[in-house]
Amino acid sequence: MFINDSKEKLLQPEPPKAYLVGFLKPGETPESALSLLSELSELVNTQGLVVVGSQIARLREVNPGTVLGKGKVHEILEEAERLGAEVVVTDDVLSPSQQRNWEKLSKLAVIDRQEVILDIFAARAQTREAVLQVQLAQANYELPRLVRKWKHLNRQRGAAGGLGGRMQGEQQLELDARHVRLRIQALQAELAEVRKQRNVQRRRRLAKPVPVVAIVGYTNAGKSSLLNRLTKASVLVEDKLFATLDPTVRRYNLPGGQEILLADTVGFVRKLPHLLVDAFKSTLEETKLSDYVLEILDAADESMMEHHDTTMGVLEEIGLGPKPMLMVLNKWDLVSEERRQELRGRYPDAMPISVMTGEGLEDFVERLAELVKALMPERRYVIPLDDYTPLNQIRRYCFIEEEDFQEDGVHITARVPLNHLDRWNDYLTLERGAGRI
């Protein structure tokens, strides 16, 4: 058994070694550049590469051909080769010509943050819609980059996911631009059909009088963990960036019996490629069509507010209008008392919780119930004693304020979801201010 395991390890190719390059731009702080480079290191590790070195280059003026001056580029490439790297990864997006110019100066492959994220998404996508969306983003990215050293390296290594794995059969290095464009057209057509099916499912779900609460936030902040804890779902949870990509919707009963739908969405990241934002707009419509939004933040992360800004930027980009929103500070168990006091003072309306330990979850659920209830108009009904259907529906879908059994029926005062205010109009009472909001 041990011998076989050893042989298998010997047969497995070693992961490519990567050298990372960050950029310190005018007006930016060294701390911000270092934070982005640290995040790039996490992304690269998630992609399956091994980081052997890194540096932050000061960018005073952009060179159109190579971003940095050629002397600095030579210096970076020489250091990367000295450390045994096979690929250089830049934190900023490189144009196709800039990538080619870097690769002409050495034997190393050169990729950027955008391509790393695309490869991770390709490996993580599970549903047909997510796979198609990622493949479409990759095809649009690869179209002007058909000749690539990274493509060769990925294929030689047998990389799982990304351009060297998931799309290897469809998009090989030898495919010309015309073939890639045909591929893009085919993906767009297939994706349109899949989205039609999703829209039918979404319309069926929204036809039911159940408020929808979208969970949004930075990748690895704990969105899926929260969904699992509340609903006993089994969404994949890993301490990795983009552990889950596909949206998950689960039912949950708030205190008092009110049923809601919790929709977990794809995590965001700084410098998220626009190709992916465009590709996932259909998926992110779960957020646009929601009644309420929960923003989950990692309170233990020093870059928490930068993550908040990124999340708000993506939501604005997909056209999210004004919605009731609750900020949730997760991982509270990892936060020092000093930082707790700081965060409480800065964000008094935020809800501190720990999904891991359960701290604050009871108060959070009560607050969520208040949020959902606040925007639901009050209605008063009289339901005949022998008419069980509307009575059961109101109990299931509404917040019950009062319920009193009398001779003429069950008198109910309830908070009703906005999209179903007219559902039980036949039972509205004209007494005691019927229909009062």
CSV table of C-alpha atoms in Angstrom, one decimal:
chain,number,residue,atom,x,y,z
A,1,MET,CA,0.0,0.0,0.0
A,2,PHE,CA,2.8,2.4,0.9
A,3,ILE,CA,4.8,1.5,-2.2
A,4,ASN,CA,1.7,2.1,-4.4
A,5,ASP,CA,1.1,5.5,-2.7
A,6,SER,CA,4.7,6.4,-3.3
A,7,LYS,CA,4.5,5.5,-6.9
A,8,GLU,CA,1.4,7.6,-7.3
A,9,LYS,CA,3.1,10.6,-5.7
A,10,LEU,CA,6.1,10.2,-8.1
A,11,LEU,CA,3.8,10.1,-11.1
A,12,GLN,CA,1.9,13.2,-10.1
A,13,PRO,CA,3.3,16.4,-11.7
A,14,GLU,CA,4.6,19.0,-9.3
A,15,PRO,CA,2.5,22.2,-9.3
A,16,PRO,CA,3.9,25.1,-11.2
A,17,LYS,CA,6.0,27.5,-9.2
A,18,ALA,CA,4.9,31.2,-9.3
A,19,TYR,CA,6.5,34.5,-8.7
A,20,LEU,CA,4.0,37.3,-7.8
A,21,VAL,CA,4.3,41.0,-8.8
A,22,GLY,CA,2.2,43.7,-7.2
A,23,PHE,CA,2.1,47.4,-8.2
A,24,LEU,CA,2.3,50.4,-5.9
A,25,LYS,CA,0.5,53.2,-7.8
A,26,PRO,CA,0.6,56.9,-7.1
A,27,GLY,CA,-1.8,57.7,-4.2
A,28,GLU,CA,-1.9,54.2,-2.9
A,29,THR,CA,-0.4,53.1,0.4
A,30,PRO,CA,2.2,50.3,0.8
A,31,GLU,CA,-0.2,48.6,3.1
A,32,SER,CA,-3.0,48.5,0.5
A,33,ALA,CA,-0.6,47.1,-2.1
A,34,LEU,CA,0.7,44.5,0.3
A,35,SER,CA,-2.9,43.5,1.2
A,36,LEU,CA,-3.7,43.0,-2.5
A,37,LEU,CA,-0.5,40.9,-3.0
A,38,SER,CA,-1.4,38.8,0.0
A,39,GLU,CA,-4.8,38.2,-1.6
A,40,LEU,CA,-3.2,37.3,-4.9
A,41,SER,CA,-1.1,34.7,-3.1
A,42,GLU,CA,-4.3,33.1,-1.7
A,43,LEU,CA,-5.8,33.1,-5.2
A,44,VAL,CA,-2.7,31.5,-6.7
A,45,ASN,CA,-2.6,28.9,-3.9
A,46,THR,CA,-6.3,28.1,-4.6
A,47,GLN,CA,-5.5,27.7,-8.3
A,48,GLY,CA,-2.9,25.1,-7.3
A,49,LEU,CA,0.4,27.0,-7.8
A,50,VAL,CA,3.2,27.3,-5.3
A,51,VAL,CA,4.5,30.8,-4.6
A,52,VAL,CA,8.3,30.9,-4.5
A,53,GLY,CA,8.7,34.7,-4.3
A,54,SER,CA,7.1,38.1,-4.7
A,55,GLN,CA,7.7,41.8,-4.9
A,56,ILE,CA,5.8,45.1,-5.1
A,57,ALA,CA,7.0,47.3,-7.9
A,58,ARG,CA,6.5,51.1,-7.7
A,59,LEU,CA,4.5,52.3,-10.7
A,60,ARG,CA,5.2,56.0,-11.3
A,61,GLU,CA,4.2,56.0,-15.0
A,62,VAL,CA,2.6,53.3,-17.1
A,63,ASN,CA,4.6,52.0,-20.0
A,64,PRO,CA,2.1,51.1,-22.7
A,65,GLY,CA,4.1,48.2,-23.9
A,66,THR,CA,5.1,46.5,-20.6
A,67,VAL,CA,3.4,48.6,-17.8
A,68,LEU,CA,6.7,48.9,-15.9
A,69,GLY,CA,9.9,50.0,-17.6
A,70,LYS,CA,11.8,47.3,-19.5
A,71,GLY,CA,14.7,47.5,-17.1
A,72,LYS,CA,12.4,46.7,-14.2
A,73,VAL,CA,10.6,43.9,-16.1
A,74,HIS,CA,14.0,42.3,-16.8
A,75,GLU,CA,14.9,42.6,-13.1
A,76,ILE,CA,11.6,40.9,-12.1
A,77,LEU,CA,12.0,38.1,-14.7
A,78,GLU,CA,15.6,37.4,-13.7
A,79,GLU,CA,14.6,37.1,-10.0
A,80,ALA,CA,11.7,34.8,-10.8
A,81,GLU,CA,14.0,32.5,-12.9
A,82,ARG,CA,16.6,32.5,-10.1
A,83,LEU,CA,14.0,31.3,-7.7
A,84,GLY,CA,12.9,28.5,-10.1
A,85,ALA,CA,9.5,30.0,-11.0
A,86,GLU,CA,7.8,28.9,-14.2
A,87,VAL,CA,5.1,31.5,-14.3
A,88,VAL,CA,5.0,35.2,-13.3
A,89,VAL,CA,1.6,36.4,-11.9
A,90,THR,CA,0.8,40.1,-11.9
A,91,ASP,CA,-1.8,41.6,-9.6
A,92,ASP,CA,-3.0,44.1,-12.3
A,93,VAL,CA,-4.6,43.1,-15.6
A,94,LEU,CA,-2.2,42.9,-18.5
A,95,SER,CA,-3.4,43.6,-22.0
A,96,PRO,CA,-2.7,40.8,-24.6
A,97,SER,CA,0.2,42.8,-26.1
A,98,GLN,CA,1.7,43.5,-22.6
A,99,GLN,CA,1.6,39.8,-21.8
A,100,ARG,CA,3.3,38.9,-25.0
A,101,ASN,CA,6.0,41.6,-24.5
A,102,TRP,CA,6.8,40.2,-21.0
A,103,GLU,CA,7.0,36.6,-22.3
A,104,LYS,CA,9.3,37.7,-25.2
A,105,LEU,CA,11.9,38.8,-22.6
A,106,SER,CA,12.2,35.4,-20.9
A,107,LYS,CA,11.3,31.7,-21.1
A,108,LEU,CA,8.6,32.2,-18.3
A,109,ALA,CA,4.9,32.2,-18.8
A,110,VAL,CA,3.2,35.5,-17.7
A,111,ILE,CA,-0.4,35.6,-16.4
A,112,ASP,CA,-2.5,38.2,-14.5
A,113,ARG,CA,-4.9,38.2,-11.6
A,114,GLN,CA,-7.9,38.1,-14.0
A,115,GLU,CA,-6.7,34.8,-15.5
A,116,VAL,CA,-6.1,33.2,-12.1
A,117,ILE,CA,-9.7,34.0,-11.0
A,118,LEU,CA,-11.1,32.7,-14.3
A,119,ASP,CA,-9.2,29.4,-13.8
A,120,ILE,CA,-10.5,29.1,-10.3
A,121,PHE,CA,-14.0,29.7,-11.4
A,122,ALA,CA,-13.6,27.1,-14.1
A,123,ALA,CA,-12.5,24.5,-11.6
A,124,ARG,CA,-15.3,25.3,-9.1
A,125,ALA,CA,-18.3,25.6,-11.3
A,126,GLN,CA,-20.8,22.8,-10.9
A,127,THR,CA,-24.2,23.5,-12.4
A,128,ARG,CA,-24.6,23.7,-16.2
A,129,GLU,CA,-25.3,27.4,-16.1
A,130,ALA,CA,-22.2,28.2,-14.0
A,131,VAL,CA,-20.0,26.1,-16.3
A,132,LEU,CA,-21.3,27.8,-19.4
A,133,GLN,CA,-20.9,31.2,-17.9
A,134,VAL,CA,-17.3,30.6,-17.0
A,135,GLN,CA,-16.5,29.0,-20.4
A,136,LEU,CA,-18.0,32.1,-22.1
A,137,ALA,CA,-15.9,34.4,-19.9
A,138,GLN,CA,-12.8,32.3,-20.7
A,139,ALA,CA,-13.4,32.3,-24.4
A,140,ASN,CA,-13.8,36.1,-24.5
A,141,TYR,CA,-10.6,36.4,-22.5
A,142,GLU,CA,-8.7,34.0,-24.6
A,143,LEU,CA,-9.8,35.3,-28.0
A,144,PRO,CA,-7.0,38.0,-28.2
A,145,ARG,CA,-4.5,35.7,-26.5
A,146,LEU,CA,-4.4,32.6,-28.6
A,147,VAL,CA,-0.6,32.2,-28.5
A,148,ARG,CA,0.3,31.7,-24.8
A,149,LYS,CA,3.2,30.1,-22.9
A,150,TRP,CA,0.8,29.6,-20.0
A,151,LYS,CA,-1.5,27.5,-22.2
A,152,HIS,CA,1.4,25.2,-23.0
A,153,LEU,CA,2.4,25.0,-19.4
A,154,ASN,CA,-1.1,24.2,-18.2
A,155,ARG,CA,-1.6,21.5,-20.9
A,156,GLN,CA,1.8,19.9,-20.1
A,157,ARG,CA,0.9,19.8,-16.4
A,158,GLY,CA,-2.5,18.4,-17.1
A,159,ALA,CA,-4.1,21.1,-15.0
A,160,ALA,CA,-7.5,20.4,-13.6
A,161,GLY,CA,-10.0,23.2,-14.5
A,162,GLY,CA,-9.1,26.3,-16.3
A,163,LEU,CA,-8.0,26.6,-19.9
A,164,GLY,CA,-5.7,23.6,-19.6
A,165,GLY,CA,-8.4,21.3,-18.2
A,166,ARG,CA,-12.1,22.0,-18.4
A,167,MET,CA,-11.8,23.7,-21.8
A,168,GLN,CA,-8.9,21.7,-23.2
A,169,GLY,CA,-11.2,19.8,-25.7
A,170,GLU,CA,-12.8,22.9,-27.0
A,171,GLN,CA,-10.2,25.6,-27.0
A,172,GLN,CA,-6.7,24.3,-27.9
A,173,LEU,CA,-3.8,26.5,-28.7
A,174,GLU,CA,-4.2,25.8,-32.4
A,175,LEU,CA,-7.7,27.1,-32.7
A,176,ASP,CA,-7.9,30.2,-34.8
A,177,ALA,CA,-9.9,33.3,-33.9
A,178,ARG,CA,-12.7,32.3,-36.2
A,179,HIS,CA,-13.2,29.0,-34.4
A,180,VAL,CA,-13.1,30.7,-31.0
A,181,ARG,CA,-15.8,33.2,-32.1
A,182,LEU,CA,-18.0,30.3,-33.3
A,183,ARG,CA,-17.4,28.8,-29.9
A,184,ILE,CA,-18.5,32.0,-28.2
A,185,GLN,CA,-21.7,32.1,-30.3
A,186,ALA,CA,-22.5,28.5,-29.4
A,187,LEU,CA,-22.0,29.1,-25.7
A,188,GLN,CA,-24.2,32.2,-25.8
A,189,ALA,CA,-27.0,30.2,-27.5
A,190,GLU,CA,-26.8,27.3,-25.0
A,191,LEU,CA,-26.6,29.7,-22.1
A,192,ALA,CA,-29.7,31.6,-23.3
A,193,GLU,CA,-31.6,28.3,-23.1
A,194,VAL,CA,-30.4,27.5,-19.7
A,195,ARG,CA,-31.3,30.9,-18.5
A,196,LYS,CA,-34.8,30.5,-19.8
A,197,GLN,CA,-35.2,27.5,-17.6
A,198,ARG,CA,-33.8,29.3,-14.6
A,199,ASN,CA,-36.2,32.2,-15.2
A,200,VAL,CA,-39.2,29.8,-15.3
A,201,GLN,CA,-38.0,28.3,-11.9
A,202,ARG,CA,-37.5,31.8,-10.5
A,203,ARG,CA,-41.0,33.0,-11.6
A,204,ARG,CA,-42.5,29.9,-9.9
A,205,ARG,CA,-40.6,30.7,-6.7
A,206,LEU,CA,-41.5,34.4,-6.7
A,207,ALA,CA,-45.1,33.6,-7.3
A,208,LYS,CA,-45.3,32.2,-3.7
A,209,PRO,CA,-45.8,34.8,-1.0
A,210,VAL,CA,-42.3,34.2,0.6
A,211,PRO,CA,-39.9,37.1,1.2
A,212,VAL,CA,-36.4,36.5,-0.4
A,213,VAL,CA,-33.3,37.4,1.5
A,214,ALA,CA,-30.1,37.5,-0.5
A,215,ILE,CA,-26.8,36.7,1.3
A,216,VAL,CA,-23.9,38.7,-0.3
A,217,GLY,CA,-20.3,39.4,0.6
A,218,TYR,CA,-16.6,38.9,0.0
A,219,THR,CA,-15.4,35.4,-0.8
A,220,ASN,CA,-14.6,33.3,2.3
A,221,ALA,CA,-16.5,35.6,4.7
A,222,GLY,CA,-18.8,32.8,5.8
A,223,LYS,CA,-22.0,33.1,3.6
A,224,SER,CA,-22.3,29.4,3.0
A,225,SER,CA,-21.5,28.6,6.6
A,226,LEU,CA,-24.3,30.9,7.7
A,227,LEU,CA,-26.7,29.3,5.3
A,228,ASN,CA,-25.7,25.8,6.5
A,229,ARG,CA,-26.1,26.8,10.2
A,230,LEU,CA,-29.5,28.3,9.8
A,231,THR,CA,-31.1,25.9,7.4
A,232,LYS,CA,-29.2,22.7,8.0
A,233,ALA,CA,-28.2,22.8,4.3
A,234,SER,CA,-25.1,21.0,3.0
A,235,VAL,CA,-23.5,23.7,0.9
A,236,LEU,CA,-19.7,23.1,0.4
A,237,VAL,CA,-17.7,25.0,3.0
A,238,GLU,CA,-13.9,25.3,2.7
A,239,ASP,CA,-11.3,27.7,4.0
A,240,LYS,CA,-10.6,28.7,0.4
A,241,LEU,CA,-11.5,31.5,-1.9
A,242,PHE,CA,-14.6,30.8,-4.1
A,243,ALA,CA,-15.4,27.4,-2.4
A,244,THR,CA,-18.9,27.7,-3.9
A,245,LEU,CA,-20.0,29.5,-7.1
A,246,ASP,CA,-23.5,28.3,-7.7
A,247,PRO,CA,-26.4,30.1,-6.0
A,248,THR,CA,-28.2,28.1,-3.4
A,249,VAL,CA,-31.7,28.9,-2.2
A,250,ARG,CA,-33.1,27.4,1.0
A,251,ARG,CA,-36.3,27.9,3.0
A,252,TYR,CA,-36.0,29.1,6.6
A,253,ASN,CA,-38.6,29.8,9.3
A,254,LEU,CA,-38.1,32.9,11.4
A,255,PRO,CA,-39.3,33.2,15.0
A,256,GLY,CA,-43.1,33.4,14.9
A,257,GLY,CA,-43.3,31.0,12.0
A,258,GLN,CA,-42.7,33.4,9.1
A,259,GLU,CA,-41.1,31.6,6.2
A,260,ILE,CA,-38.4,33.2,4.1
A,261,LEU,CA,-36.1,32.1,1.3
A,262,LEU,CA,-32.3,32.5,1.9
A,263,ALA,CA,-30.3,32.9,-1.3
A,264,ASP,CA,-26.5,32.3,-1.1
A,265,THR,CA,-24.7,34.0,-3.9
A,266,VAL,CA,-21.2,33.9,-5.4
A,267,GLY,CA,-18.5,35.6,-3.3
A,268,PHE,CA,-16.9,38.8,-4.5
A,269,VAL,CA,-13.2,39.7,-4.7
A,270,ARG,CA,-11.3,42.9,-5.4
A,271,LYS,CA,-10.6,43.4,-9.1
A,272,LEU,CA,-13.2,40.9,-10.1
A,273,PRO,CA,-12.9,40.5,-13.9
A,274,HIS,CA,-15.6,42.4,-15.7
A,275,LEU,CA,-16.0,39.3,-17.9
A,276,LEU,CA,-17.2,37.4,-14.9
A,277,VAL,CA,-19.5,40.1,-13.7
A,278,ASP,CA,-21.1,40.2,-17.1
A,279,ALA,CA,-21.3,36.4,-17.2
A,280,PHE,CA,-22.8,36.0,-13.8
A,281,LYS,CA,-25.3,38.8,-14.0
A,282,SER,CA,-28.1,36.2,-14.5
A,283,THR,CA,-27.0,34.4,-11.3
A,284,LEU,CA,-26.7,37.7,-9.4
A,285,GLU,CA,-30.2,38.5,-10.3
A,286,GLU,CA,-31.1,36.5,-7.2
A,287,THR,CA,-29.8,39.6,-5.4
A,288,LYS,CA,-31.6,42.1,-7.6
A,289,LEU,CA,-35.0,40.3,-7.2
A,290,SER,CA,-34.6,39.8,-3.4
A,291,ASP,CA,-36.6,41.8,-0.8
A,292,TYR,CA,-33.8,42.2,1.6
A,293,VAL,CA,-30.0,41.9,1.5
A,294,LEU,CA,-27.6,40.5,4.2
A,295,GLU,CA,-24.0,41.6,3.8
A,296,ILE,CA,-21.6,39.1,5.5
A,297,LEU,CA,-18.2,40.5,6.4
A,298,ASP,CA,-15.2,38.9,8.0
A,299,ALA,CA,-14.7,41.0,11.1
A,300,ALA,CA,-11.3,39.5,11.8
A,301,ASP,CA,-9.9,40.7,8.5
A,302,GLU,CA,-8.0,44.0,8.6
A,303,SER,CA,-9.2,44.6,5.0
A,304,MET,CA,-12.9,44.3,6.0
A,305,MET,CA,-14.0,47.7,4.8
A,306,GLU,CA,-12.2,47.3,1.5
A,307,HIS,CA,-14.1,44.1,1.1
A,308,HIS,CA,-17.3,46.0,1.9
A,309,ASP,CA,-16.5,48.6,-0.7
A,310,THR,CA,-15.8,45.8,-3.3
A,311,THR,CA,-19.2,44.2,-2.5
A,312,MET,CA,-21.1,47.5,-2.8
A,313,GLY,CA,-19.3,48.2,-6.1
A,314,VAL,CA,-20.3,44.9,-7.6
A,315,LEU,CA,-23.9,45.3,-6.4
A,316,GLU,CA,-24.0,48.8,-8.0
A,317,GLU,CA,-22.5,47.4,-11.2
A,318,ILE,CA,-25.3,44.8,-11.5
A,319,GLY,CA,-27.9,47.5,-11.0
A,320,LEU,CA,-29.1,46.7,-7.5
A,321,GLY,CA,-31.6,49.4,-6.4
A,322,PRO,CA,-32.3,50.6,-2.9
A,323,LYS,CA,-33.1,47.7,-0.6
A,324,PRO,CA,-33.2,47.1,3.1
A,325,MET,CA,-29.7,45.8,4.0
A,326,LEU,CA,-28.3,44.4,7.2
A,327,MET,CA,-24.5,44.3,7.8
A,328,VAL,CA,-23.4,41.1,9.6
A,329,LEU,CA,-19.9,40.9,11.2
A,330,ASN,CA,-19.0,37.3,11.1
A,331,LYS,CA,-16.0,35.5,12.9
A,332,TRP,CA,-16.6,37.6,16.0
A,333,ASP,CA,-14.9,34.9,18.1
A,334,LEU,CA,-11.6,35.8,16.3
A,335,VAL,CA,-11.8,39.5,17.1
A,336,SER,CA,-10.0,41.1,20.0
A,337,GLU,CA,-11.9,43.0,22.6
A,338,GLU,CA,-10.2,46.2,21.5
A,339,ARG,CA,-11.3,45.7,17.9
A,340,ARG,CA,-14.8,44.7,19.0
A,341,GLN,CA,-15.2,48.0,20.7
A,342,GLU,CA,-13.9,49.8,17.6
A,343,LEU,CA,-16.3,48.0,15.3
A,344,ARG,CA,-19.3,48.5,17.6
A,345,GLY,CA,-18.6,52.2,17.7
A,346,ARG,CA,-18.1,52.5,14.0
A,347,TYR,CA,-21.0,50.3,12.9
A,348,PRO,CA,-23.6,50.4,15.7
A,349,ASP,CA,-26.3,48.9,13.5
A,350,ALA,CA,-24.3,45.9,12.4
A,351,MET,CA,-24.9,42.4,13.9
A,352,PRO,CA,-21.8,40.7,15.3
A,353,ILE,CA,-22.0,36.9,15.1
A,354,SER,CA,-19.9,33.8,15.0
A,355,VAL,CA,-21.2,31.1,12.7
A,356,MET,CA,-18.6,28.8,14.2
A,357,THR,CA,-19.5,29.1,17.8
A,358,GLY,CA,-23.1,30.4,17.5
A,359,GLU,CA,-22.3,33.6,19.4
A,360,GLY,CA,-24.9,36.3,18.5
A,361,LEU,CA,-26.9,34.1,16.2
A,362,GLU,CA,-30.1,34.3,18.3
A,363,ASP,CA,-30.0,38.1,18.3
A,364,PHE,CA,-29.2,38.1,14.6
A,365,VAL,CA,-32.2,36.0,13.8
A,366,GLU,CA,-34.5,38.2,15.9
A,367,ARG,CA,-33.1,41.3,14.1
A,368,LEU,CA,-33.7,39.6,10.7
A,369,ALA,CA,-37.3,38.9,11.7
A,370,GLU,CA,-37.8,42.6,12.6
A,371,LEU,CA,-36.3,43.6,9.3
A,372,VAL,CA,-38.6,41.4,7.3
A,373,LYS,CA,-41.6,42.4,9.4
A,374,ALA,CA,-41.0,46.1,9.2
A,375,LEU,CA,-41.8,46.4,5.5
A,376,MET,CA,-44.8,44.2,5.5
A,377,PRO,CA,-48.1,46.1,5.8
A,378,GLU,CA,-50.6,45.1,8.5
A,379,ARG,CA,-53.9,43.5,7.4
A,380,ARG,CA,-56.9,42.2,9.4
A,381,TYR,CA,-58.9,39.2,8.3
A,382,VAL,CA,-61.9,37.2,9.5
A,383,ILE,CA,-61.6,33.6,8.4
A,384,PRO,CA,-64.6,31.3,8.7
A,385,LEU,CA,-64.0,28.5,11.2
A,386,ASP,CA,-64.4,25.8,8.5
A,387,ASP,CA,-62.2,27.5,5.9
A,388,TYR,CA,-58.8,26.0,6.7
A,389,THR,CA,-56.9,26.8,3.5
A,390,PRO,CA,-56.6,30.6,3.9
A,391,LEU,CA,-56.1,30.2,7.6
A,392,ASN,CA,-53.1,27.9,7.1
A,393,GLN,CA,-51.7,30.1,4.3
A,394,ILE,CA,-51.8,33.2,6.4
A,395,ARG,CA,-50.2,31.4,9.3
A,396,ARG,CA,-47.4,30.1,7.1
A,397,TYR,CA,-46.6,33.2,5.0
A,398,CYS,CA,-47.3,36.1,7.3
A,399,PHE,CA,-46.3,37.4,10.7
A,400,ILE,CA,-49.2,36.9,13.0
A,401,GLU,CA,-49.8,39.8,15.4
A,402,GLU,CA,-53.1,38.6,16.9
A,403,GLU,CA,-55.3,35.6,16.5
A,404,ASP,CA,-58.7,35.4,18.2
A,405,PHE,CA,-61.3,32.7,17.8
A,406,GLN,CA,-64.8,34.2,17.8
A,407,GLU,CA,-68.3,33.0,16.8
A,408,ASP,CA,-68.1,34.4,13.2
A,409,GLY,CA,-64.6,33.1,12.6
A,410,VAL,CA,-60.9,33.5,13.4
A,411,HIS,CA,-59.9,37.1,13.6
A,412,ILE,CA,-56.3,37.6,12.5
A,413,THR,CA,-54.1,40.6,12.4
A,414,ALA,CA,-51.1,39.9,10.3
A,415,ARG,CA,-48.1,41.4,8.5
A,416,VAL,CA,-48.4,40.4,4.8
A,417,PRO,CA,-45.6,40.1,2.2
A,418,LEU,CA,-45.7,43.0,-0.3
A,419,ASN,CA,-46.2,40.8,-3.3
A,420,HIS,CA,-49.3,39.1,-2.0
A,421,LEU,CA,-51.3,41.9,-0.4
A,422,ASP,CA,-54.3,41.1,-2.5
A,423,ARG,CA,-54.2,37.3,-1.9
A,424,TRP,CA,-56.8,37.1,0.9
A,425,ASN,CA,-58.9,40.2,0.0
A,426,ASP,CA,-62.1,38.2,0.3
A,427,TYR,CA,-61.5,37.8,4.0
A,428,LEU,CA,-60.5,41.4,4.9
A,429,THR,CA,-62.5,42.8,7.7
A,430,LEU,CA,-64.0,46.3,7.5
A,431,GLU,CA,-63.7,46.7,11.3
A,432,ARG,CA,-60.9,48.2,13.3
A,433,GLY,CA,-59.2,50.0,10.4
A,434,ALA,CA,-59.1,47.3,7.8
A,435,GLY,CA,-56.1,47.5,5.5
A,436,ARG,CA,-54.3,50.0,7.7
A,437,ILE,CA,-50.6,50.1,7.1
